[in-house]
Amino acid sequence: MSEKHYRNCNLCEAICGIEIEHENGRILSITGDKLDPFSRGHICPKALALRDIYEDPDRLRAPVRKVNGEWREIGWDEAFDEAASRLLEIRAKYGNAAVAVYQGNPSVHNLGTMLNGRELLKALRTPNNFSATSVDQLPHHFASWAMFGHPFLIPIPDIDRAQHFLILGANPLASNGSLMTSPDIINRLNAIKGRGGKIVLIDPRKTETARVADEHHFIRPGTDAFLLFAMVNVLFTEGLAEPGRLSAFTDGADVLKEVSAWCTPEIAEARTGIAATEIVRLAREFAAADAAVCYGRIGLSTQRFGGICQWLINAINILTGNFDRPGGAMFTAPAFDLVRASKGEIHGRWKSRVRGLPEFMGELPVAAMAEEIMMPGEGQVRALVTSCGNPVLSTPNGGQLDKALSGLEFMVSIDFYINETTSHADIILPPATNLESSHYDVIFNSFAVRNTAKYSPPLFAKSDDARYDWQIFQELVHRLKGANGDLEFEPPEAKLGLGLAFGKYGLSLEKLLDEPHGIDLGELQPCLPGRLLTPEKRINLAPELLVADLDRLKAEMAAEDSAEFPFSLIGRRHLRDCNSWMHNFEVLVKGPDRCTVMINDADAAVLGLSNGQVVEVSSRVGTIELPCTVTDAIGRGTVSIPHGYGHGRQGSRAAIAGQHSGASINDLTDELVLDELTGNAAFSNVRVRISA
Ligand SMILES: Nc1nc2c(c(=O)[nH]1)N[C@H]1C(S)=C(S)[C@@H](COP(=O)(O)OP(=O)(O)OC[C@H]3O[C@@H](n4cnc5c(=O)[nH]c(N)nc54)[C@H](O)[C@@H]3O)O[C@H]1N2
Ligand SMILES: Nc1nc2c(c(=O)[nH]1)N[C@H]1C(S)=C(S)[C@@H](COP(=O)(O)OP(=O)(O)OC[C@H]3O[C@@H](n4cnc5c(=O)[nH]c(N)nc54)[C@H](O)[C@@H]3O)O[C@H]1N2
Ligand code: SF4
Ligand SMILES: [Mo]
């Protein structure tokens, strides 16, 4: 007799509820859980790959150690002992800075690494702490910290009640939504239109999301800060800045008015390519809508002015009174709340050794990781611990990092794949898969368009000689601390249970276990000024650090187009990709080659390129070759390449991914070009040349 198991898919931020039918340890089917109050039965094709990950013969099931370039399976104790003793030895010889850490994206999709990952950082005491945050959402954290007093107080678009949705640099129809956990996004967007609302999209490419939008505007990559400033300018000059009840606890409107005066719609037109009259209309329509919300994601946070962009998006929502109200930008009230007390000063407490880039939230920008490994001198990184990541494919100038990693004295990776990064490790510690682990989404419930809660026990018991991520962390910490005696494991449920009990809804694991489809906790609720964590519980519309960054933006106005690299490169996501690590499953990679460079048909004609032709793309940093897709769905002068490909490198071990290797966009992206304020990588508007 087959049985049914319910859980959340943890592959992307949408946290869809899934129903898994299984019998005798075999998965028969994976479908959407119609009774999940949040996702209502929706899933995407990636959910099916949960089975493929579990069954994948290329997935590591036991620790491996590299001996003369060959991988050999070893026992767990030997692996832990060796990893910890090598790290301690290197730290004793060169100091704390010599051991660096990189934590990748799946860390935040994993209950164990989320609740137990910090202990490893504490035990290592290193200033060289890196993560995927600085190639992703760092500007959101920065703006939230500066304006609301906590990096995790990120406003979420209340799209279920919005009447006007202005989207910049996000493609939720491919990504399924980000910092806007919203399963079944297509129906949620269609519902906006169904109730007479409007969706406006600003994107250098006419994306999948453009198909559901009422309006799409091409924009020159990297210029959104000008557009947003001009919109703020229009709101002030036309008397549309009316924060309403927010005024009672908002400071800095005068300063913002003053510092936005220079950026007229005409100035913004010259930079963005969007007509001044259209910019004025965008601002007026936004202000006039019943409930409007402005939202900007990866395309905005991974550009040179990512911090300014996220600041101004918040400002536009606040100035028009569309903040902390239904249908606007709102804070969540998750059952397990990450936002409790103010974190105080979390910026610039230390700097990176080589380039002097500032720390934020205890991390340094990952764009500096390779140079910290390569540059000799005191404080040089000699050893690296990675978990859940593949920075060789996912961080700027990955080619340089690839070389840097081979110069390390020691590297240990916590990962179940030998990928382009972990192939450099001396030891790999593979955790059990998600289906063998329990799950509660502490992160994405904090960024969701609705408050819900769900706990899922493991589908299958892990084998006795497998380890969970959190056990791997605890084994390493135990040894790094030189603790005596046997290790007593503390499962993440301990912290989870406490957090739920102290949370707003007083939930418990027992209550959640009774509700396998999840519990609906309702729509987002207004909560200000109470939830603010700034010293006086007031919103700061004009934080000094952000205002000061304006000089850098103004200097940009004088910037000339590069004759050597005339094209502007941006990224893209496809529904069946998941960053760098889901290319080893036939269900997801079948069909036409997706790793192509998209180019506008008029540009292709000038260069004499035909669809499918292999072209060379070069930047200051490197050159790659890949086929081109000629299309009118991308603006002139802009080209687009997806990230996460480039599996042809030596050493990685994933048979199917190897047959769909593609090329890595991050062999072109530049580690020296970043948002200097926040330290986030600037993947949008990388200057490139295209040749046949
Ligand atoms: N040019 C360009 N580059 C980009 C982006 C872009 O838009 N353009 N996007 C950036 C963004 S937003 C992100 S988040 C990063 C992602 O970049 P990374 O976080 O560095 O890489 P991933 O591709 O997510 O790699 C995930 C690795 O984690 C492993 N893994 C999966 N689940 C688990 C688990 O439960 N436990 C453990 N221990 N390991 C696991 C997988 O096997 C895989 O090896 O890429 C960034 N890079
Ligand atoms: N299928 C799939 N889903 C995913 C992922 C995946 O790899 N595959 N990754 C997950 C992760 S880690 C993340 S962080 C989220 C990201 O979620 P999204 O932010 O929705 O990601 P993208 O689909 O890359 O959309 C970014 C959009 O920004 C546009 N853009 C690029 N540069 C600019 C610019 O300068 N200005 C403007 N206005 N737009 C610009 C691009 O054309 C693109 O359409 O997706 C998550 N979901
Ligand atoms: S959208 Fe797809 S990958 Fe994301 S949680 Fe849902 S089923 Fe999983
Ligand atoms: Mo991401």
CSV table of C-alpha atoms and ligand atoms in Angstrom, one decimal, residues 9 11-16 42-44 46-47 176, ligand 3:
chain,number,residue,atom,x,y,z
A,9,CYS,CA,9.5,22.0,-1.5
A,11,LEU,CA,14.2,24.4,-3.8
A,12,CYS,CA,13.2,28.0,-4.2
A,13,GLU,CA,11.6,30.8,-2.2
A,14,ALA,CA,8.0,29.8,-3.1
A,15,ILE,CA,7.9,27.0,-0.4
A,16,CYS,CA,5.1,25.2,-2.3
A,42,HIS,CA,0.7,24.9,-7.3
A,43,ILE,CA,4.1,23.5,-8.1
A,44,CYS,CA,6.7,23.9,-10.8
A,46,LYS,CA,11.6,21.6,-10.2
A,47,ALA,CA,9.7,19.8,-7.5
A,176,ASN,CA,8.7,32.1,-8.7
B,3,SF4,S1,8.1,27.0,-7.3
B,3,SF4,FE1,8.9,25.0,-7.8
B,3,SF4,S2,11.0,25.0,-7.0
B,3,SF4,FE2,9.9,26.7,-6.0
B,3,SF4,S3,9.1,25.8,-4.1
B,3,SF4,FE3,7.4,25.6,-5.7
B,3,SF4,S4,7.7,23.6,-6.6
B,3,SF4,FE4,9.6,24.1,-5.5
